[in-house]
XYZ file of C-alpha atoms in Angstrom:
475
model
C -1.050 -11.947 -35.167
C 1.133 -13.141 -38.206
C 4.453 -11.898 -37.886
C 6.248 -11.755 -41.213
C 9.865 -11.428 -41.562
C 10.918 -9.005 -44.538
C 14.576 -7.269 -45.538
C 14.570 -2.761 -45.730
C 16.142 -0.908 -48.832
C 19.289 -0.730 -46.913
C 18.995 -4.901 -46.258
C 19.107 -5.153 -42.314
C 15.745 -6.845 -41.499
C 11.991 -5.354 -40.363
C 9.264 -7.305 -38.952
C 5.362 -6.873 -41.438
C 2.351 -7.986 -38.616
C -1.065 -9.125 -40.312
C -3.630 -8.208 -37.865
C -7.774 -8.504 -38.543
C -7.604 -6.377 -41.843
C -4.093 -4.570 -41.105
C -1.297 -4.458 -41.778
C 1.925 -2.623 -40.197
C 5.498 -2.776 -40.577
C 6.978 -2.673 -36.615
C 10.327 -0.385 -38.272
C 10.991 1.363 -40.583
C 10.843 -0.564 -44.657
C 14.043 1.312 -45.255
C 16.547 2.460 -41.747
C 15.842 0.904 -39.503
C 17.836 1.982 -36.913
C 18.338 5.774 -38.223
C 14.439 5.279 -37.312
C 15.193 4.065 -34.138
C 17.715 6.932 -32.966
C 14.847 8.843 -34.233
C 13.104 7.243 -31.547
C 15.282 7.677 -28.501
C 15.547 12.002 -29.774
C 11.931 12.108 -29.673
C 10.205 9.846 -26.633
C 13.755 10.953 -24.498
C 13.310 14.058 -22.547
C 15.637 17.151 -21.648
C 15.462 16.059 -18.357
C 16.914 12.881 -19.395
C 20.079 11.876 -17.109
C 22.284 9.066 -16.312
C 19.372 8.237 -13.284
C 16.543 7.635 -14.781
C 15.380 4.520 -15.951
C 13.559 4.041 -19.176
C 10.725 1.514 -19.602
C 10.739 0.589 -23.847
C 7.011 0.180 -25.004
C 7.574 -3.023 -27.396
C 11.161 -4.687 -28.338
C 10.142 -5.596 -31.448
C 13.710 -6.186 -32.790
C 15.763 -4.163 -30.298
C 16.626 -1.502 -32.955
C 16.174 1.783 -30.069
C 17.213 -0.350 -27.418
C 20.630 -1.263 -28.886
C 21.337 2.343 -29.782
C 19.839 3.246 -26.486
C 22.424 0.315 -24.246
C 25.520 2.264 -27.480
C 24.994 5.225 -25.744
C 23.585 5.285 -22.556
C 25.568 2.829 -20.825
C 24.745 4.314 -17.708
C 21.201 4.258 -17.693
C 18.482 0.783 -16.247
C 16.184 -0.262 -18.151
C 12.657 -2.548 -19.012
C 11.126 -3.344 -21.594
C 7.495 -4.481 -22.675
C 6.649 -6.200 -25.260
C 3.555 -7.561 -25.188
C 2.981 -10.066 -28.120
C 4.552 -13.398 -27.235
C 4.486 -13.833 -31.413
C 6.656 -10.867 -32.942
C 8.932 -12.016 -29.287
C 9.504 -15.162 -30.722
C 10.659 -14.504 -33.609
C 12.436 -11.536 -32.969
C 14.592 -13.554 -30.394
C 16.290 -16.235 -33.345
C 17.130 -12.606 -34.989
C 18.235 -10.323 -32.401
C 21.344 -9.868 -30.681
C 21.406 -11.366 -27.517
C 24.119 -8.957 -25.849
C 22.855 -5.754 -27.714
C 19.794 -5.505 -26.975
C 20.549 -7.950 -22.682
C 23.185 -6.301 -20.620
C 23.962 -5.512 -16.853
C 21.350 -2.614 -16.761
C 18.026 -4.647 -18.089
C 16.053 -4.778 -14.450
C 12.585 -5.711 -16.055
C 11.138 -8.114 -19.334
C 7.282 -8.366 -19.876
C 6.206 -10.190 -22.557
C 2.334 -11.823 -23.332
C -0.871 -11.468 -20.879
C 1.650 -13.421 -17.864
C 1.442 -10.341 -15.739
C -1.493 -7.212 -15.406
C -0.784 -4.073 -16.500
C -0.952 -2.995 -12.750
C 1.316 -5.558 -11.412
C 4.278 -4.590 -14.318
C 4.000 -0.594 -13.167
C 4.375 -2.030 -9.348
C 7.012 -3.829 -9.951
C 9.503 -0.996 -12.020
C 7.794 1.804 -10.507
C 8.565 -0.037 -6.559
C 11.996 -0.846 -7.088
C 13.074 1.992 -9.031
C 14.475 4.722 -7.266
C 15.005 6.946 -10.168
C 12.635 8.952 -11.882
C 11.026 7.276 -14.842
C 10.457 7.740 -18.633
C 8.787 5.533 -21.560
C 10.426 4.859 -25.052
C 6.838 3.614 -26.754
C 7.697 2.035 -30.454
C 5.254 4.282 -33.656
C 3.483 0.941 -34.029
C 2.653 -0.070 -30.769
C 1.351 3.201 -30.568
C -1.365 1.731 -32.760
C -1.563 -1.856 -32.692
C -1.932 -1.470 -29.036
C -2.539 1.618 -27.421
C -5.499 -0.223 -25.115
C -2.496 -1.508 -23.514
C -0.203 1.671 -23.523
C -3.476 4.125 -22.745
C -4.111 1.711 -19.404
C 0.116 1.976 -18.127
C 0.633 5.070 -18.765
C -2.759 6.408 -16.658
C -1.423 3.425 -14.435
C 2.545 5.238 -14.521
C 1.018 9.076 -13.545
C -1.305 7.952 -10.485
C 2.074 5.149 -9.061
C 4.132 9.183 -9.954
C 1.112 10.208 -7.569
C 1.112 8.165 -4.902
C 5.278 8.180 -4.677
C 5.088 12.236 -4.396
C 2.945 11.402 -1.714
C 4.962 9.076 -0.216
C 7.719 11.473 -0.370
C 6.043 13.881 1.099
C 4.543 12.764 3.908
C 7.679 11.078 4.988
C 9.441 14.354 4.575
C 6.721 16.359 6.243
C 7.203 13.257 9.918
C 10.958 13.219 9.069
C 11.702 14.895 12.133
C 8.311 13.603 14.109
C 9.250 10.897 14.125
C 12.466 10.623 15.562
C 11.785 13.551 18.540
C 7.958 10.717 18.580
C 10.177 7.407 18.580
C 12.570 9.232 21.721
C 9.676 10.607 23.685
C 7.327 6.997 23.958
C 10.405 5.228 24.519
C 9.503 5.539 28.043
C 5.523 4.729 27.341
C 7.202 1.501 24.731
C 9.958 0.073 27.350
C 6.537 0.233 30.304
C 4.418 -1.495 27.876
C 3.161 -4.923 26.014
C 3.699 -6.095 22.284
C -0.077 -6.561 20.762
C 2.325 -8.613 18.663
C 3.424 -11.239 21.625
C 3.347 -14.716 21.992
C 0.541 -13.545 24.900
C -1.464 -12.263 22.411
C -1.332 -14.510 19.491
C -2.845 -17.211 22.246
C -5.780 -15.195 23.417
C -6.974 -13.431 19.214
C -6.573 -16.605 17.288
C -9.223 -17.712 15.241
C -11.493 -14.749 16.806
C -13.492 -12.794 14.977
C -12.973 -9.028 14.594
C -14.884 -6.312 13.005
C -11.477 -2.854 11.694
C -14.197 0.265 12.408
C -12.931 2.313 10.222
C -14.359 6.210 9.987
C -16.467 6.146 6.465
C -19.067 7.623 5.999
C -21.538 4.192 5.947
C -20.310 3.697 9.113
C -23.591 5.095 10.312
C -25.364 3.064 8.482
C -23.371 -0.058 9.977
C -23.285 1.339 13.744
C -26.683 -0.413 15.364
C -25.521 -3.864 14.118
C -22.299 -3.952 15.033
C -24.013 -2.106 19.371
C -25.798 -6.419 18.447
C -22.349 -7.756 17.859
C -20.970 -6.079 20.981
C -23.596 -6.441 23.420
C -23.756 -10.386 22.324
C -19.663 -10.494 22.576
C -19.862 -11.871 18.395
C -16.689 -10.602 17.576
C -13.706 -7.535 18.672
C -14.904 -3.868 17.423
C -10.960 -2.666 17.028
C -11.461 0.629 16.141
C -9.365 2.570 14.092
C -8.485 5.840 14.495
C -11.275 8.612 14.944
C -14.264 6.520 14.602
C -14.110 6.629 18.066
C -16.286 9.605 18.047
C -19.183 7.352 15.619
C -18.584 4.660 17.731
C -18.995 7.436 20.556
C -21.344 9.187 19.687
C -23.494 5.995 19.197
C -22.447 4.700 22.856
C -21.298 2.217 21.836
C -17.739 0.881 23.356
C -15.643 -1.378 21.452
C -12.682 -3.553 22.813
C -9.494 -1.904 21.429
C -8.738 1.423 20.225
C -5.566 1.915 17.714
C -3.326 5.000 16.491
C -0.296 5.609 15.229
C -0.098 8.545 12.867
C 3.067 10.968 14.273
C 1.389 14.346 13.536
C 0.710 16.669 16.587
C -2.810 16.822 16.379
C -3.396 13.070 16.492
C -4.004 13.117 19.830
C -7.609 15.629 19.345
C -8.445 12.989 17.187
C -9.469 11.282 20.836
C -10.282 13.994 23.137
C -13.370 13.186 23.986
C -13.087 9.294 24.752
C -10.613 11.875 27.404
C -12.790 14.168 28.547
C -15.972 11.397 28.063
C -13.758 9.621 31.255
C -13.730 6.241 28.312
C -10.535 5.982 28.177
C -10.203 2.201 30.476
C -9.976 1.140 26.499
C -6.938 -0.583 26.025
C -5.226 2.132 23.376
C -2.790 -0.185 20.433
C -0.167 2.754 19.447
C 2.478 2.312 17.775
C 5.511 3.874 18.484
C 6.121 6.475 17.070
C 2.688 7.898 17.454
C 1.646 11.815 18.506
C 3.733 11.843 22.131
C 0.714 14.095 23.164
C -1.688 11.002 22.433
C 0.655 8.864 25.397
C 0.831 11.880 28.078
C -2.835 12.961 28.137
C -4.427 8.715 27.318
C -4.415 8.099 31.622
C -5.837 3.361 30.153
C -3.953 0.534 29.571
C -1.783 0.450 26.914
C -0.230 -1.811 24.132
C 2.273 -1.161 21.262
C 3.673 -2.262 17.963
C 6.551 -1.036 16.119
C 6.473 0.628 12.550
C 8.860 0.298 9.149
C 9.529 3.302 9.824
C 10.419 3.807 13.035
C 13.634 3.043 13.038
C 15.403 5.338 16.500
C 12.927 2.563 18.715
C 14.700 -0.473 16.862
C 17.674 1.280 17.281
C 16.935 1.812 21.291
C 15.299 -1.171 21.061
C 17.789 -3.873 18.806
C 17.795 -7.854 18.527
C 14.793 -7.333 21.282
C 12.208 -7.039 17.891
C 11.256 -9.828 15.931
C 10.912 -10.019 12.594
C 7.393 -10.969 12.806
C 7.217 -8.678 15.629
C 7.793 -5.168 13.160
C 4.690 -3.884 11.185
C 4.910 -2.640 7.669
C 4.651 1.778 7.754
C 1.701 1.620 5.486
C -1.433 4.737 4.242
C -3.367 4.258 7.076
C -4.336 2.999 10.799
C -6.911 0.554 8.775
C -4.420 -1.156 7.077
C -1.984 -1.430 10.435
C -3.654 -2.971 12.114
C -5.628 -5.331 9.260
C -1.550 -5.886 9.226
C -1.668 -7.073 12.498
C -4.849 -8.449 13.198
C -3.348 -10.980 10.370
C -0.335 -11.334 12.267
C -2.490 -12.224 15.491
C -4.251 -14.764 13.102
C -7.399 -13.726 14.267
C -10.460 -14.792 11.445
C -12.706 -14.101 9.526
C -10.906 -10.285 9.067
C -14.075 -7.119 8.624
C -13.920 -4.407 7.331
C -16.522 -1.654 8.713
C -16.950 2.451 7.247
C -13.891 1.057 5.217
C -15.002 4.060 2.070
C -11.919 4.595 0.147
C -14.201 6.820 -1.543
C -16.708 9.942 -1.281
C -20.775 8.968 -0.055
C -23.310 12.123 0.695
C -20.744 14.265 -0.528
C -18.757 13.571 3.267
C -15.747 12.067 4.645
C -16.272 11.413 8.274
C -19.002 9.120 9.350
C -21.944 11.348 11.793
C -19.557 12.372 14.665
C -16.611 13.135 13.211
C -16.415 16.625 13.914
C -13.172 18.570 13.784
C -11.600 22.159 14.890
C -8.766 21.624 11.755
C -9.987 19.625 8.794
C -13.591 20.152 7.282
C -15.978 16.695 7.799
C -17.822 18.296 4.728
C -16.092 18.341 1.083
C -15.458 21.760 -0.728
C -16.177 21.672 -4.473
C -12.506 21.879 -5.718
C -12.226 18.017 -3.177
C -15.491 16.647 -5.725
C -14.079 18.152 -8.937
C -10.203 17.395 -8.806
C -11.422 13.376 -6.861
C -10.879 10.020 -9.252
C -13.161 7.499 -10.341
C -13.166 3.620 -8.576
C -15.778 1.201 -8.049
C -17.568 0.815 -5.909
C -19.120 -2.436 -3.914
C -22.077 -3.059 -6.680
C -20.077 -2.161 -9.351
C -20.748 2.082 -9.367
C -18.789 4.569 -10.407
C -17.508 6.710 -7.048
C -15.065 9.962 -6.631
C -12.425 9.053 -4.722
C -8.426 10.778 -4.099
C -4.964 9.288 -3.869
C -5.263 8.426 -0.114
C -7.215 6.248 -0.602
C -6.647 4.901 -3.569
C -2.967 4.208 -1.752
C -5.373 2.470 1.729
C -6.953 0.687 -0.548
C -4.202 -0.666 -2.677
C -2.437 -1.504 0.318
C -5.009 -3.201 1.652
C -5.017 -5.349 -1.603
C -1.880 -6.484 -0.641
C -1.638 -6.976 2.866
C -5.079 -9.473 1.938
C -3.658 -10.798 -1.142
C -0.385 -11.843 0.880
C -1.753 -13.544 3.822
C -3.799 -14.778 2.809
C -6.916 -15.179 5.336
C -10.999 -14.318 5.612
C -12.162 -11.024 4.809
C -15.205 -9.110 4.165
C -15.979 -5.688 3.251
C -19.120 -4.426 4.726
C -19.275 -0.263 3.911
C -21.799 -0.382 1.703
C -21.329 2.442 -0.997
C -17.340 1.606 -0.378
C -14.957 1.387 -2.845
C -14.587 -2.867 -3.652
C -11.366 -3.962 -2.554
C -9.913 -6.687 -4.083
C -9.091 -9.564 -2.265
C -11.767 -8.940 0.366
C -15.403 -9.504 -1.142
C -18.599 -7.062 -0.033
C -20.673 -8.979 2.434
C -24.575 -7.126 4.160
C -22.891 -6.484 7.936
C -26.394 -7.935 7.982
C -25.469 -11.184 5.938
C -22.411 -12.077 8.287
C -24.692 -11.566 11.240
C -26.783 -14.450 9.707
C -24.495 -16.809 8.182
C -20.940 -15.794 10.257
C -21.248 -14.311 13.403
C -24.057 -16.470 15.319
C -21.076 -18.559 18.142
C -19.829 -15.793 21.239
C -16.654 -15.150 21.976
C -14.880 -15.502 25.514
C -13.017 -12.279 24.932
C -10.367 -12.335 28.049
C -8.972 -9.761 30.475
C -6.220 -8.388 28.544
C -2.849 -9.217 29.366
C -1.200 -6.296 31.747
C 2.791 -6.399 32.144
C 4.528 -2.175 32.592
C 7.745 -3.836 32.761
C 7.953 -6.222 28.971
C 10.564 -4.551 27.796
C 12.135 -3.942 30.500
C 11.979 -7.113 32.348
C 13.093 -8.290 29.234
C 16.227 -6.081 28.763
C 16.932 -7.057 32.271
C 17.223 -11.248 31.954
C 18.952 -9.977 28.016
C 21.937 -8.776 30.450
C 21.660 -11.320 33.488
C 22.717 -14.565 30.978
C 25.165 -12.149 29.436
C 26.588 -11.501 32.837
C 26.857 -15.489 33.797
C 28.475 -16.170 29.784
C 31.006 -13.227 30.645
C 31.423 -15.790 35.053
C 31.888 -18.631 33.220
C 33.508 -17.307 30.521
C 36.305 -16.283 32.730
């Protein structure tokens, strides 16, 4: 791109760009300031208010941004300039104080960040509604980038709406569960206690989810279990498939605060399989802890403000598990914090396969395992582990994005064995058969899990004793 500074009819400046066989003006060649007023009037919606965050896609010489900062002094805004050539010329010409004031949140120039990264930063940091202002010429010059930005923005908005709906639906459940579960939390060990880190560090683990592909891997998982080649951690509904195939996991994980969550474990409890350790989030549906008779281990979620308030400084920063879209994502955080390696996913489809929601053996009265025509018709498309398009939904996409984020954060050794599942960036696909040949050949010593029923109570008593001793010494 060649960028040339041109004087307009009213003695202002505009830019003319030459790109391949095209020549375009970035601003009006007659009156750029008046054009900037028209852009704002056209692009800002009727719902625009003082809380709206505005994204300017295209800076140019900043006429429209300068007009905006004068007219709307309360609003925060971000600027995306896709062309480094345009920005270099503009930075010598524009009045910086008119374009960049205290309300500017982000400036993205060139191709340093992907569109997805830009959208993530803008929308995750903005607690208000977002509007996009696009300069007319940029719609021609950068149509592909703009379409991708708008598409990713729509996905992010849907995700935020889904999260808000979840928070609204579960907020009362969280409080009620946290209070009713507090006696269990006091009487059970925290899975992220140092004694567990020593036990699980560098041990391989398979996080088994209930996706339709789980049935394809079940015999290999049975072999891994029988030969102690890795820990088998079942998340959510996967326990029903594992029990159906008589594969007993080393632990089950759950954190759903909903009042039907305990029904997921009915088959396990009814068949007296509750000798399997249960690792539960502190705000899990209280009915599960009341029904479950076996050994329990807890973790504290970032969303559980009640438990955090009740336990105070007994919870270390590294013991908090960030609230996430699924128990698989929560478990992924936990096993990373425990130092387990490699971490392997099975049955983590994150998309539709065989028109089923779950693997064989998972059937509930309150939710269909088979998909409806409407669900399939309204599905989105993502790439699977083979590079093909598969159907998915907002919830699955949210889980996949969360796994990508945590994989980037923890940077461990990860594998995804889910045949036909959605591709997860940072977690490469490798069949479970290949993992058995290459990675899982040595038996591990699975020690008995420590049972310290008075863990939190003991810690509280020690803390109170220290305080009492200190007061006696002072007096």
